[in-house]
Each structure stands twice: as structure tokens, then as C-alpha cells.
PDB file of C-alpha atoms in Angstrom:
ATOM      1  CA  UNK E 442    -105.858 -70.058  96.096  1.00  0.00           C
ATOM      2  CA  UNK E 443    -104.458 -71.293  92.568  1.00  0.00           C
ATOM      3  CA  UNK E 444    -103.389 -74.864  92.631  1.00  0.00           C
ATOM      4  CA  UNK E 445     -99.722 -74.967  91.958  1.00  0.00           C
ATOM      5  CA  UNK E 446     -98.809 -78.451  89.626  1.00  0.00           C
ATOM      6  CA  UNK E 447     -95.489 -80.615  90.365  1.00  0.00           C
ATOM      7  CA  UNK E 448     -94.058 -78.808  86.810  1.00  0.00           C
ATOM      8  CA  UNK E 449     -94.971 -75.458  87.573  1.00  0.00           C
ATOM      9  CA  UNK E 450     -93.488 -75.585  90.818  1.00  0.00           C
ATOM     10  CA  UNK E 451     -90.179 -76.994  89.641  1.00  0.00           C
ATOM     11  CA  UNK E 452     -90.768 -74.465  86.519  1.00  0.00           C
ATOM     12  CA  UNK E 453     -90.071 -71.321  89.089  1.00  0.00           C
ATOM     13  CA  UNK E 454     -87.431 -73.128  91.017  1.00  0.00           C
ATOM     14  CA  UNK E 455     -85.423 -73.658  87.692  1.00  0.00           C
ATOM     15  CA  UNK E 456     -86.416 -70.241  86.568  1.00  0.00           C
ATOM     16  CA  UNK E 457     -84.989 -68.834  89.794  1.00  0.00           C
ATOM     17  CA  UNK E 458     -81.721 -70.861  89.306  1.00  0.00           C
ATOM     18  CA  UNK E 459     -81.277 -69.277  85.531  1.00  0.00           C
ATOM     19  CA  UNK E 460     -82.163 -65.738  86.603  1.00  0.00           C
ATOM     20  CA  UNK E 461     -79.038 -66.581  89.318  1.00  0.00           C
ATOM     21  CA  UNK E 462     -76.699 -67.819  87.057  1.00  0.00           C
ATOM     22  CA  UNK E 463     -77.857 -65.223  83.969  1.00  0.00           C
ATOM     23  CA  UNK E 464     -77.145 -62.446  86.456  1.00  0.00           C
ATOM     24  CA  UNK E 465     -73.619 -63.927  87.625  1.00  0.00           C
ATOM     25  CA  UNK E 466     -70.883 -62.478  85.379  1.00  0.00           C
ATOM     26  CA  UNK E 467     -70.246 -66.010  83.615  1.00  0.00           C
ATOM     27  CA  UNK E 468     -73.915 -67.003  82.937  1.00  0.00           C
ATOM     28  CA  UNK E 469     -74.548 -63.076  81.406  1.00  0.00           C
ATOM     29  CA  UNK E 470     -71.778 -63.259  79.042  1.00  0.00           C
ATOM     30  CA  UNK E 471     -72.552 -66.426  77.718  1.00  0.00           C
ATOM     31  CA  UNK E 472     -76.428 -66.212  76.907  1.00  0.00           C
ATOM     32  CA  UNK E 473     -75.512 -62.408  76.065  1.00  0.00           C
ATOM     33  CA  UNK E 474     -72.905 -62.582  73.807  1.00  0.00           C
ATOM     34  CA  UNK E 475     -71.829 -66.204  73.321  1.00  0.00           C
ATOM     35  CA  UNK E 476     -74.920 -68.021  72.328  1.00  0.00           C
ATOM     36  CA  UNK E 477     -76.882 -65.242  70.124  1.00  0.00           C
ATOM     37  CA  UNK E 478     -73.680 -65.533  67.712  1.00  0.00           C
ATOM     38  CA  UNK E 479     -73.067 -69.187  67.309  1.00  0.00           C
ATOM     39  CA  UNK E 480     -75.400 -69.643  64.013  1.00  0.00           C
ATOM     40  CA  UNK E 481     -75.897 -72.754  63.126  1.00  0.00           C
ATOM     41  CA  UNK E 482     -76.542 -74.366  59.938  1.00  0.00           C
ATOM     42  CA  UNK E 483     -79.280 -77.400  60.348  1.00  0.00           C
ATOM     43  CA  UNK E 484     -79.937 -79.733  57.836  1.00  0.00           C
ATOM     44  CA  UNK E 485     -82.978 -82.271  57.071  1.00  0.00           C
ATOM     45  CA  UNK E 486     -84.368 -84.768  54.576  1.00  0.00           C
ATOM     46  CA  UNK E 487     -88.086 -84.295  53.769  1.00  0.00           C
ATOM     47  CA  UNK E 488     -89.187 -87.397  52.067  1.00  0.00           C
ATOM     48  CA  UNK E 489     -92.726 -87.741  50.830  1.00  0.00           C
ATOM     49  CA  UNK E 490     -95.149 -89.657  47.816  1.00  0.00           C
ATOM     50  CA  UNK E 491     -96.442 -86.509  46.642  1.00  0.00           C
ATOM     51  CA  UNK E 492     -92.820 -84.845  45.879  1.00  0.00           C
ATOM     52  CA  UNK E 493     -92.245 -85.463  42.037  1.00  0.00           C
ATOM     53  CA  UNK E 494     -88.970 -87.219  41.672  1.00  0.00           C
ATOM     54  CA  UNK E 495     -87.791 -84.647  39.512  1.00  0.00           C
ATOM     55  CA  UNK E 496     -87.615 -82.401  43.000  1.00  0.00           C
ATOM     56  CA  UNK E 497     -85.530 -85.263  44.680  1.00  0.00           C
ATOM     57  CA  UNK E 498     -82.470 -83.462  46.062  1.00  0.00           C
ATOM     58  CA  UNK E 499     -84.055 -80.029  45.424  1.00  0.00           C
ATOM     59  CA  UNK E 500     -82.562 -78.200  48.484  1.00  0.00           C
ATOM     60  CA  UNK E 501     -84.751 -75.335  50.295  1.00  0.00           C
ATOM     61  CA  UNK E 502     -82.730 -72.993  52.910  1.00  0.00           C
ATOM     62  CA  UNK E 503     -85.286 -70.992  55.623  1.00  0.00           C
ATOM     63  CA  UNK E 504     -84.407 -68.225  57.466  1.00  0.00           C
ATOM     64  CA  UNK E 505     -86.503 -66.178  60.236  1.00  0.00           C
ATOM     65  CA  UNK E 506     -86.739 -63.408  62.658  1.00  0.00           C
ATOM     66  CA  UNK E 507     -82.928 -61.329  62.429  1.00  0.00           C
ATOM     67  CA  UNK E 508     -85.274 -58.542  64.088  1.00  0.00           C
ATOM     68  CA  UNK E 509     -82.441 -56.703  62.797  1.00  0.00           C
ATOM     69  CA  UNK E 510     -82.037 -53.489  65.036  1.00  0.00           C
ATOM     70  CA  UNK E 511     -82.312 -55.348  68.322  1.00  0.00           C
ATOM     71  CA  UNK E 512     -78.778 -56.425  68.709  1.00  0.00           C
ATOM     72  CA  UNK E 513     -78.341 -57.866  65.246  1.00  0.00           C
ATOM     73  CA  UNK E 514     -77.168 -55.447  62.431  1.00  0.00           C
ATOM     74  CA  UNK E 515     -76.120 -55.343  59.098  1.00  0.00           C
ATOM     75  CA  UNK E 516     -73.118 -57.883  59.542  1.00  0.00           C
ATOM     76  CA  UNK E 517     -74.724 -60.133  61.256  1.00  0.00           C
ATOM     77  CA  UNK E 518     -77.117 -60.360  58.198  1.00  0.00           C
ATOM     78  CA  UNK E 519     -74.294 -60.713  55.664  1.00  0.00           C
ATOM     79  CA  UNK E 520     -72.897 -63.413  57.636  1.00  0.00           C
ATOM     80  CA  UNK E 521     -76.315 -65.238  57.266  1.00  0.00           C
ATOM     81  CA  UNK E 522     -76.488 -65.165  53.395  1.00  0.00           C
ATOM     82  CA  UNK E 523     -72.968 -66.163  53.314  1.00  0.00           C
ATOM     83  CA  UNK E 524     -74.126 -69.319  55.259  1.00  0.00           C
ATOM     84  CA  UNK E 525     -76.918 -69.571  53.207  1.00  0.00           C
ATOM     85  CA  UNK E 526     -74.703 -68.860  49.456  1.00  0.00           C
ATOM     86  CA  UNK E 527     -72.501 -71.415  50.801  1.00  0.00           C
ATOM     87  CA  UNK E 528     -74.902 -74.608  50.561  1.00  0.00           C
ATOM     88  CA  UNK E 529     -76.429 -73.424  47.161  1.00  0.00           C
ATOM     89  CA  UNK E 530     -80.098 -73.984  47.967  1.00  0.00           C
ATOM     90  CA  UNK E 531     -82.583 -74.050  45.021  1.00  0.00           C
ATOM     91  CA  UNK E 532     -85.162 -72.254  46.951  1.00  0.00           C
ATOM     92  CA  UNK E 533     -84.799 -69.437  50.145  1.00  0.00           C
ATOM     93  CA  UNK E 534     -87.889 -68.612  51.891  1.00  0.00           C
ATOM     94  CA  UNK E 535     -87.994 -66.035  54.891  1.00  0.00           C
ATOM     95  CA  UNK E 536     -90.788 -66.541  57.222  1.00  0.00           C
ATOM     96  CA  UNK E 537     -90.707 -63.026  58.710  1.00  0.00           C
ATOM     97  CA  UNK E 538     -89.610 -60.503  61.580  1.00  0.00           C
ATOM     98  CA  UNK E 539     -87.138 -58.324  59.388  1.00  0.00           C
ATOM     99  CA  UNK E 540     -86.294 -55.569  61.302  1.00  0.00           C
ATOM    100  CA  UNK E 541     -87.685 -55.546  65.621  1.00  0.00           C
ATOM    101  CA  UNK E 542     -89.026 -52.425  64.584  1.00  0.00           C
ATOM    102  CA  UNK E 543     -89.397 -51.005  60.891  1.00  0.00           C
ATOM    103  CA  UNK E 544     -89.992 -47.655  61.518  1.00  0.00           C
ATOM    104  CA  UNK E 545     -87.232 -47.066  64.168  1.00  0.00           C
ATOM    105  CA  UNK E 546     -84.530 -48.835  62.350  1.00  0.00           C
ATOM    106  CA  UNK E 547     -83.223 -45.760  60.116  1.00  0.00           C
ATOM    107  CA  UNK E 548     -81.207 -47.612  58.098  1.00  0.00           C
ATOM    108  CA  UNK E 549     -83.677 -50.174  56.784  1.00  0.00           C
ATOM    109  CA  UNK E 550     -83.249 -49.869  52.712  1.00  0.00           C
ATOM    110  CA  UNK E 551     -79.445 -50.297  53.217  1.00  0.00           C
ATOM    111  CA  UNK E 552     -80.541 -54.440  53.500  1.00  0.00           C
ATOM    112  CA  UNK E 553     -81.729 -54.230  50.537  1.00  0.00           C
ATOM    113  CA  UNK E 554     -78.093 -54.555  48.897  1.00  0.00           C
ATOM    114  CA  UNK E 555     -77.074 -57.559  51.185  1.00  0.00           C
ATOM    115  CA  UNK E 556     -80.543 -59.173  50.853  1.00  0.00           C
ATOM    116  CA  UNK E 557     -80.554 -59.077  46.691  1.00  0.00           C
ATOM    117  CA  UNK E 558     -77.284 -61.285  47.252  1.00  0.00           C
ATOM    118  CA  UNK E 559     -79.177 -64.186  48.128  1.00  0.00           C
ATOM    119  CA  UNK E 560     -79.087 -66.732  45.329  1.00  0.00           C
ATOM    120  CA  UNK E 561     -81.544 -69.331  44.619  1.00  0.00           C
ATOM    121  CA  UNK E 562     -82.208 -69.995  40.712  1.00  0.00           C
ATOM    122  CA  UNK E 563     -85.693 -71.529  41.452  1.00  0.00           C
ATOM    123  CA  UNK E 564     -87.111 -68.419  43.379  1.00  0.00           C
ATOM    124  CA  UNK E 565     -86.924 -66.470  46.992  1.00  0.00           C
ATOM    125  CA  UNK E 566     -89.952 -66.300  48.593  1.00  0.00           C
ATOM    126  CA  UNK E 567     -90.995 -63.961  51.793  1.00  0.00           C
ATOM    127  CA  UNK E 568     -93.950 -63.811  54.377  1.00  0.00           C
ATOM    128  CA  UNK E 569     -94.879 -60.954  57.043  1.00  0.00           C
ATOM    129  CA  UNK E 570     -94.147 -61.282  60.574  1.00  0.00           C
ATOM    130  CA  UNK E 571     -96.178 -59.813  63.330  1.00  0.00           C
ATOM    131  CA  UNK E 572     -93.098 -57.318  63.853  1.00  0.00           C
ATOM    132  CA  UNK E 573     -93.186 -56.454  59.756  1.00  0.00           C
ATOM    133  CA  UNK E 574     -96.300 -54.931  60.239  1.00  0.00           C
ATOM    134  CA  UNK E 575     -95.718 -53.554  63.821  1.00  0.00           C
ATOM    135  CA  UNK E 576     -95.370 -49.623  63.941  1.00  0.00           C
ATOM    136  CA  UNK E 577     -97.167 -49.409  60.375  1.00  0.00           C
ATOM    137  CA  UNK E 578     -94.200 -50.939  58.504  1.00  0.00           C
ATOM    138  CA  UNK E 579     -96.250 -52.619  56.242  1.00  0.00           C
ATOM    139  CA  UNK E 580     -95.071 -51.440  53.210  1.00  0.00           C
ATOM    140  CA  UNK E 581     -91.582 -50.591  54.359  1.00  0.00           C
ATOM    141  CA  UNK E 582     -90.994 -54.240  54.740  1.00  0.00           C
ATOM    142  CA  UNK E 583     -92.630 -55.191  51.418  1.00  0.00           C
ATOM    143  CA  UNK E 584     -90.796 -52.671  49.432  1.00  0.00           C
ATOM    144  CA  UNK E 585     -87.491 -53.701  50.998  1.00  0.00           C
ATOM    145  CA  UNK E 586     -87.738 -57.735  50.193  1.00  0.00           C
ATOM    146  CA  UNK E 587     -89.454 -56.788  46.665  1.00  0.00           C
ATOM    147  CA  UNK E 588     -86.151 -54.611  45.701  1.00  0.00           C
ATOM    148  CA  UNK E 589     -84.541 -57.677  47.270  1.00  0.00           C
ATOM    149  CA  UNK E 590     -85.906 -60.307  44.472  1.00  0.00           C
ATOM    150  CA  UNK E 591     -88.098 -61.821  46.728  1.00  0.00           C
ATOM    151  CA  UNK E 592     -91.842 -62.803  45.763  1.00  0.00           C
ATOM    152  CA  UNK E 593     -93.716 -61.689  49.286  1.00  0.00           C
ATOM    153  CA  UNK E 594     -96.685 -64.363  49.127  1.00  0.00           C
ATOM    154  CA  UNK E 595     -99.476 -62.615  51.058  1.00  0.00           C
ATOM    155  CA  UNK E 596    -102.616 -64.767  50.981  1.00  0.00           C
ATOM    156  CA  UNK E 597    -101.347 -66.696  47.898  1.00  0.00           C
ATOM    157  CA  UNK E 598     -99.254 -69.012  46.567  1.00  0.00           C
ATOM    158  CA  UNK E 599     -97.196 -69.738  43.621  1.00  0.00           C
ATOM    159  CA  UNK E 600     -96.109 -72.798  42.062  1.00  0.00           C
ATOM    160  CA  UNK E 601     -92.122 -74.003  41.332  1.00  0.00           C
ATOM    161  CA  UNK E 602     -92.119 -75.873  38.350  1.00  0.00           C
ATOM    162  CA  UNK E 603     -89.133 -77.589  36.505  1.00  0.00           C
ATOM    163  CA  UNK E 604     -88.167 -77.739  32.972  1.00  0.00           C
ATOM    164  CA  UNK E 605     -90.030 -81.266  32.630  1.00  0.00           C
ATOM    165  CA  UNK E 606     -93.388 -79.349  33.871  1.00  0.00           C
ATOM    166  CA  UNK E 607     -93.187 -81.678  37.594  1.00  0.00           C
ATOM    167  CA  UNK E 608     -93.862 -78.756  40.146  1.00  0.00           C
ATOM    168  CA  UNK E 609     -94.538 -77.897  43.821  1.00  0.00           C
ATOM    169  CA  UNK E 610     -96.577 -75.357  45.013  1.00  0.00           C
ATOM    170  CA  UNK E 611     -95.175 -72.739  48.286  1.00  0.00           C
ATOM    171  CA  UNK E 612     -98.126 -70.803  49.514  1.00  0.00           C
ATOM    172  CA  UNK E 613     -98.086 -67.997  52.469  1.00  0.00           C
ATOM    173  CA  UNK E 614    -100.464 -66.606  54.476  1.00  0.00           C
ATOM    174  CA  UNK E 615    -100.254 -63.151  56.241  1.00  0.00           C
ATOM    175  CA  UNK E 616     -99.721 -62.624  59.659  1.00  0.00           C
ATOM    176  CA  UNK E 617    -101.897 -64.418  62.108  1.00  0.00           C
ATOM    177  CA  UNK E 618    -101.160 -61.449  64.845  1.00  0.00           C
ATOM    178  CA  UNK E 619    -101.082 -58.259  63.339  1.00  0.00           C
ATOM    179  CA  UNK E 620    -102.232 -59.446  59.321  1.00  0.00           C
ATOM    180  CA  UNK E 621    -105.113 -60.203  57.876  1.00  0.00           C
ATOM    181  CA  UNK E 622    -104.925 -64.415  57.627  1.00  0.00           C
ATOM    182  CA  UNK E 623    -106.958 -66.177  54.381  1.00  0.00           C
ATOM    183  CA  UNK E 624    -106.282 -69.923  54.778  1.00  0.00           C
ATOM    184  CA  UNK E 625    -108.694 -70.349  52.678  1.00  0.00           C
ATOM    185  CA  UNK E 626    -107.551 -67.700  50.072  1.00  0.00           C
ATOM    186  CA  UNK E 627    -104.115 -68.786  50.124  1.00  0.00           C
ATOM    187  CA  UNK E 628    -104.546 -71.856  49.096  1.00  0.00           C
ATOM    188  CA  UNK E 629    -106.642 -71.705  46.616  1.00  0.00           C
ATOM    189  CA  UNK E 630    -106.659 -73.838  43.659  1.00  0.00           C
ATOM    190  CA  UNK E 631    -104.092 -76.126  44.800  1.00  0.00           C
ATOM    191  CA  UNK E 632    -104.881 -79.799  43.334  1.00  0.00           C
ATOM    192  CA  UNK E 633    -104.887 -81.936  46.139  1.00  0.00           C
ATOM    193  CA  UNK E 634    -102.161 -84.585  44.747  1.00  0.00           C
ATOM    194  CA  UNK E 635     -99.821 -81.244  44.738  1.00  0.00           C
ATOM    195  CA  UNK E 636     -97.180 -81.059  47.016  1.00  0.00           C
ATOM    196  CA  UNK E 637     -97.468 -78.142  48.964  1.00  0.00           C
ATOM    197  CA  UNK E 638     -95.413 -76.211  51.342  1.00  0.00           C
ATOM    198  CA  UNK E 639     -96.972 -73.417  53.507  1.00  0.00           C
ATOM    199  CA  UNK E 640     -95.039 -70.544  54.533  1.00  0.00           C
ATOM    200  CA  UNK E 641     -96.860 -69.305  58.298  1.00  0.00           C
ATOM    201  CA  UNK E 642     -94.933 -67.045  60.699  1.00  0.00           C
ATOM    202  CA  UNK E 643     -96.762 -68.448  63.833  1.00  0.00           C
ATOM    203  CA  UNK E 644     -96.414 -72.394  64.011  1.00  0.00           C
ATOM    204  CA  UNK E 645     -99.365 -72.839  66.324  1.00  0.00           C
ATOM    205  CA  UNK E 646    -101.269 -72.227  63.140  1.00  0.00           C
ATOM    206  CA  UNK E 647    -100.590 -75.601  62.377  1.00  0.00           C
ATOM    207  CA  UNK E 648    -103.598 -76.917  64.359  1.00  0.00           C
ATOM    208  CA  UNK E 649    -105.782 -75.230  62.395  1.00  0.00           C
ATOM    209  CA  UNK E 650    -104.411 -75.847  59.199  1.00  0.00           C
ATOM    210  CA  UNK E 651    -104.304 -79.748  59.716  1.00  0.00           C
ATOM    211  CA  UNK E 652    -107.695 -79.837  60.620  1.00  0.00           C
ATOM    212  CA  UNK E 653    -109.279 -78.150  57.400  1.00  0.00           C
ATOM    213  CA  UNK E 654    -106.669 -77.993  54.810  1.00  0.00           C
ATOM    214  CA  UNK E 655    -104.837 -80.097  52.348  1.00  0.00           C
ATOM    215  CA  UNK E 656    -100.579 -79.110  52.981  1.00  0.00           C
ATOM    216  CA  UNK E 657     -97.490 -81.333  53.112  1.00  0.00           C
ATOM    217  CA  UNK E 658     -94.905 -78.969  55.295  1.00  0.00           C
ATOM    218  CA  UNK E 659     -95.333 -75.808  57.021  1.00  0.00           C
ATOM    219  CA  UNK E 660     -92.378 -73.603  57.995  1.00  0.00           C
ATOM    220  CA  UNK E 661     -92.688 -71.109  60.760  1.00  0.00           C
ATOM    221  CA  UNK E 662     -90.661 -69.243  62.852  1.00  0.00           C
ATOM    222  CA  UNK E 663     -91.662 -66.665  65.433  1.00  0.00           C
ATOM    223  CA  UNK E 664     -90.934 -68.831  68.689  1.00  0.00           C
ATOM    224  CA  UNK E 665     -87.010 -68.419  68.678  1.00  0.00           C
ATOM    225  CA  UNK E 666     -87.084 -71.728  70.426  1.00  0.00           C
ATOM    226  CA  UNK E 667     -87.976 -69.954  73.615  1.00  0.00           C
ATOM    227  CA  UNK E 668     -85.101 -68.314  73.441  1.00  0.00           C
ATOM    228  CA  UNK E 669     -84.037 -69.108  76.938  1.00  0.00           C
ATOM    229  CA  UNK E 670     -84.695 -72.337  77.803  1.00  0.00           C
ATOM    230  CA  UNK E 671     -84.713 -74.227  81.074  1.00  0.00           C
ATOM    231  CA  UNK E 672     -83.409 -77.975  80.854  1.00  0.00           C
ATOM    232  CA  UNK E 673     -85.864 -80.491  81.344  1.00  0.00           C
ATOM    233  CA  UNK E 674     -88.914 -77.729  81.050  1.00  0.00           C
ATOM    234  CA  UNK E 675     -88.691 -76.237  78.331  1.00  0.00           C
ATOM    235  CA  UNK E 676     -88.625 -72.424  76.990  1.00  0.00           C
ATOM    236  CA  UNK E 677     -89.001 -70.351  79.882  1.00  0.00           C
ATOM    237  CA  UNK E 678     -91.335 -67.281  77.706  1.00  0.00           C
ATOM    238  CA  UNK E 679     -93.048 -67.833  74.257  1.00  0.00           C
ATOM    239  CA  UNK E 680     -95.003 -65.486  72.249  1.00  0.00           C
ATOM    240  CA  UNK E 681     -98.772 -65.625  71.763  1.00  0.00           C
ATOM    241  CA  UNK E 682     -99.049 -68.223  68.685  1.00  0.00           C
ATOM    242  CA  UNK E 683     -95.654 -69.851  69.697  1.00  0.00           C
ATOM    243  CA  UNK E 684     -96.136 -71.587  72.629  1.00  0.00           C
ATOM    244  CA  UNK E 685     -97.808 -74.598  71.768  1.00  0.00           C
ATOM    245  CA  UNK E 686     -94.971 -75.613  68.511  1.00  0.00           C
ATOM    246  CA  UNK E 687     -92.037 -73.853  69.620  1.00  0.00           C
ATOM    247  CA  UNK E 688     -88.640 -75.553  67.623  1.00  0.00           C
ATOM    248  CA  UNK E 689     -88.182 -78.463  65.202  1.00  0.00           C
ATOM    249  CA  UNK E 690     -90.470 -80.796  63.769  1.00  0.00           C
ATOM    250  CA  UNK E 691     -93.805 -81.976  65.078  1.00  0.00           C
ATOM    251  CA  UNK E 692     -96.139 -84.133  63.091  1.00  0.00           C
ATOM    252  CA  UNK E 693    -100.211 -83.412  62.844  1.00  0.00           C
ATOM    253  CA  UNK E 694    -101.731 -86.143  60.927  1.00  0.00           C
ATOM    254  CA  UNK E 695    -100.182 -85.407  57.327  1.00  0.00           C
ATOM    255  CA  UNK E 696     -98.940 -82.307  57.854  1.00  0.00           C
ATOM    256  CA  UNK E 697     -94.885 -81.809  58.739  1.00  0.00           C
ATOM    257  CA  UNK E 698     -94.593 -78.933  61.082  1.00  0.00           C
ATOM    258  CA  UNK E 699     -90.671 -76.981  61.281  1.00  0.00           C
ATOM    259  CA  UNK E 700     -90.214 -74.341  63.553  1.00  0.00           C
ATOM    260  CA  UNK E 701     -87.405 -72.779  63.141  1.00  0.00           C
ATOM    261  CA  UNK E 702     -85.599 -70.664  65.959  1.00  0.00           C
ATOM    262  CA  UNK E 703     -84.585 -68.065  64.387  1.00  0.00           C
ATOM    263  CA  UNK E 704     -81.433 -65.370  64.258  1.00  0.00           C
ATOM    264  CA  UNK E 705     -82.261 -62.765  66.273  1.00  0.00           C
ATOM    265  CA  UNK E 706     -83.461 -61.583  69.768  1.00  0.00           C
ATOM    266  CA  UNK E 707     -86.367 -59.671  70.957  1.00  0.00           C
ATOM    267  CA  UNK E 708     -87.528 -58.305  73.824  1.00  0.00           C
ATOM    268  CA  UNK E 709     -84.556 -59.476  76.163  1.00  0.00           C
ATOM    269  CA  UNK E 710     -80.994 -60.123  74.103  1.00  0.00           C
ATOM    270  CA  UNK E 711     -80.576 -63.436  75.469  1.00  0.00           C
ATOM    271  CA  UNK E 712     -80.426 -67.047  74.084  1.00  0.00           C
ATOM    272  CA  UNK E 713     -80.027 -69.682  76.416  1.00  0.00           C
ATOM    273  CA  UNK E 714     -80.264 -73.711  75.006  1.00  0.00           C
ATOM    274  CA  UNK E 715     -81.996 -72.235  72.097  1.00  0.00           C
ATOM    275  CA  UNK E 716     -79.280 -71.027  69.243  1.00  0.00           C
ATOM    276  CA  UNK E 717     -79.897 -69.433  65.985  1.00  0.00           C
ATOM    277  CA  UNK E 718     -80.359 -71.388  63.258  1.00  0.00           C
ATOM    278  CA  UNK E 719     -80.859 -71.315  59.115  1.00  0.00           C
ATOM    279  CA  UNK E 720     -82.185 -74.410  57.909  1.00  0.00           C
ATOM    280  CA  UNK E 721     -81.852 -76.613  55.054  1.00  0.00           C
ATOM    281  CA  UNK E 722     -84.150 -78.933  53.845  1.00  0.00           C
ATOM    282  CA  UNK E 723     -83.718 -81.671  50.789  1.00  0.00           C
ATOM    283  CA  UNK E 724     -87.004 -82.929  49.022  1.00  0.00           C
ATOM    284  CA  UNK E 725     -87.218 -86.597  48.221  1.00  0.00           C
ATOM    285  CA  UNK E 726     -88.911 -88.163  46.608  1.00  0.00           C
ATOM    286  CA  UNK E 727     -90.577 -91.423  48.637  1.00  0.00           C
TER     287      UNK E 727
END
């Protein structure tokens, strides 16, 4: 007989409890339709040596998973790069799940209009999700965020550079799910005094990139937070790869870890204790 642990067993009695209240008619409605629509804007300081001062104050919005077609559509994502236009970022990365399902969603090249209204004068930058390349909508995706003035950074990286020649460099590696991952290959000729930013849908890749590789901050998404979460416990399901890091920042060695949460739903339309979010993070210089 499996030995049952003091968290796991209070783990099903609280899960039992939500699955109560999310099937009474007030607890439904409000991780339904209450919750998945209050977007919230988050906003951080990232303060490090390596950032030239030129880049102090140089403001970087992240957005993730709108698995637009599940429950989020087309004004839900104009609402987003409202929020985002509002702040005036420098920089707007997207660390993946477009659509839930590329091929399904019949209307995908109509995002390309709302998604080319992004602004960010020093560059947008994109990265696949495991659901970007689910149903072969490899190049669906990449065709929609290219027409969208985004650089999708497969296995590479590119450096930002000012007018005084200080620069950053924001790398991105494929998939780790559904991709074909290159650490290695992505970043590549990186000087090691550089400060880098890594762009990886899955944030348990952070173990794995702290122990071998040279990067400042990693963005991911992929977890939304758990989605439903269960107070005191935790997120009640996470995805393969975003279970161990599953929202906010955790720190492994020298690298900064952010996971955000996300937009949208998948699998079950529900966010409980786990809103969406777009972040907003301000270099400075230390």
C-alpha cells in the first residue's frame, strides 16, 4: 500500500473542499468567469552589476499563454496590448502558447492586426510554446508573430544595443516539450560579462540552465500559476516542466527565475488564486 504523507493527505481534503465549492453556483461563477478576466498588470525592479547603466530604467513588458481559442478571443487580446501600450515598455517579449490549438482556431491570421499594434521601439521578441507547435502549427504560429513585427528567437539570440553601443543580449530557446531545445546553440557567443536574458517557455528549465550556463534572468510562462490553487498547498495541477517553478521569482545561484502566470486557460476554464497577469520589469543598473 502507498504511504500517504501529512501534505498529501490534507492536499485531497482541500482538493475535495474546492471541487465542493467550484461546483456550488457561487464558487463556479467566480473561478469561471470572475477570476480569468481580472488581468493584472505586475510590476518589478531587476537590479544587477552586469546591466550597463545606460539600460537603467529600460522597461521590458512579458506576456504568455492567451491560448487564444479556449475561452479567450480576439478582445480579450486587444485588451492585453492596450495594457501593455499603456506603460510604454522598451522591450515586449512573448514566451509562448498563442492560440490552445493552431490548427483549430480558424481565425488565427486575424491576430495578426491586433498583435502588429504592440509598440516597443527597442524590439518585440517571441518564443514557441509546447501548444505553438501542437497539431503541426509550427509555422502557422511563426508566420503569424513574424507579420506581427516580432523577431521569433528559436535557438538564438540577439543583442539590444543603445545609441552609446552599451547592450544586452535576449536569447530563446525552442520548446523543451514539443521543440527541438539547443542551450547550448542559443547561447552562443554571448561574452560572459553580458547581461543576458533568456526567453524559455517551461521554467523548470531553469535547473538546468543554472547548472551549465552563464544567464542573468529567465522568463517563462507555461505554469499559469497552477491555475487553481489551493491555499496553503499550492496549485492543485501543473504541467510537465511546470511543476517544480510554477509563479514569480525564484533564485538559482545567479540566475533570476520569473514565471509568469499567464492570460489564458487550458484544459479546464478555471482560475482560482492564480490571476492573469502581464508583467513589467525595469533594468537597473546596481
Amino acid at each position: 500500500m502507498a504511504k500517504v504523507t501529512r501534505r498529501g493527505f490534507f492536499k485531497k481534503i482541500f482538493t475535495l473542499a474546492f471541487t465542493a465549492l467550484l461546483t456550488s453556483g457561487v464558487g463556479y461563477y467566480y473561478a469561471r468567469y470572475i477570476e480569468p478576466k481580472q488581468m493584472k498588470k505586475l510590476k518589478h525592479t531587476i537590479t544587477h552589476s552586469s546591466i550597463p547603466e545606460s539600460f537603467s530604467g529600460i522597461k521590458i513588458a512579458q506576456f504568455s499563454d492567451t491560448h487564444i481559442g479556449h475561452h479567450f478571443d480576439k478582445a480579450d487580446l486587444e485588451k492585453v496590448i492596450r495594457k501593455i501600450n499603456e506603460e510604454e515598455p522598451d522591450i515586449v517579449v512573448f514566451t509562448g502558447d498563442l492560440m490552445d490549438n493552431p490548427l483549430e482556431y480558424d481565425r488565427s491570421y486575424n491576430l495578426i492586426e491586433i498583435l502588429r499594434k504592440v509598440k516597443a521601439p527597442l524590439g518585440k521578441f517571441a518564443i514557441f510554446g509546447n501548444h505553438d507547435h501542437g497539431g503541426y502549427g509550427t509555422e502557422t504560429y511563426e508566420e503569424i508573430m513574424e507579420k506581427s513585427e516580432f523577431t521569433v528567437l528559436k535557438n538564438e539570440n540577439i543583442q539590444v544595443e543603445l545609441i552609446d553601443g552599451s547592450k544586452i543580449y535576449i536569447a530563446g530557446v525552442d520548446d523543451l516539450m514539443l521543440g527541438r531545445p539547443d542551450f547550448r546553440e542559443t547561447l552562443r557567443n554571448i561574452p560572459d560579462d553580458a547581461y543576458t536574458i533568456l526567453l524559455a517557455h517551461e521554467g523548470d528549465a531553469a535547473d538546468s540552465i543554472s547548472e551549465q550556463f552563464h544567464v542573468n534572468l529567465q522568463l517563462s510562462g507555461h505554469s499559469h500559476g497552477g491555475q487553481v490553487q489551493i491555499p496553503f498547498l499550492g496549485p492543485l495541477i501543473t504541467p510537465p516542466l511546470g511543476s517544480k517553478f510554477y509563479e514569480g521569482f525564484y533564485q538559482l545561484d545567479d540566475l533570476t527565475l520569473y514565471v509568469n502566470k499567464g492570460l489564458g486557460t487550458t484544459r479546464q476554464p478555471y482560475r482560482f488564486l492564480a490571476p492573469p497577469e502581464i508583467s513589467f520589469f525595469t533594468l537597473e543598473n546596481k
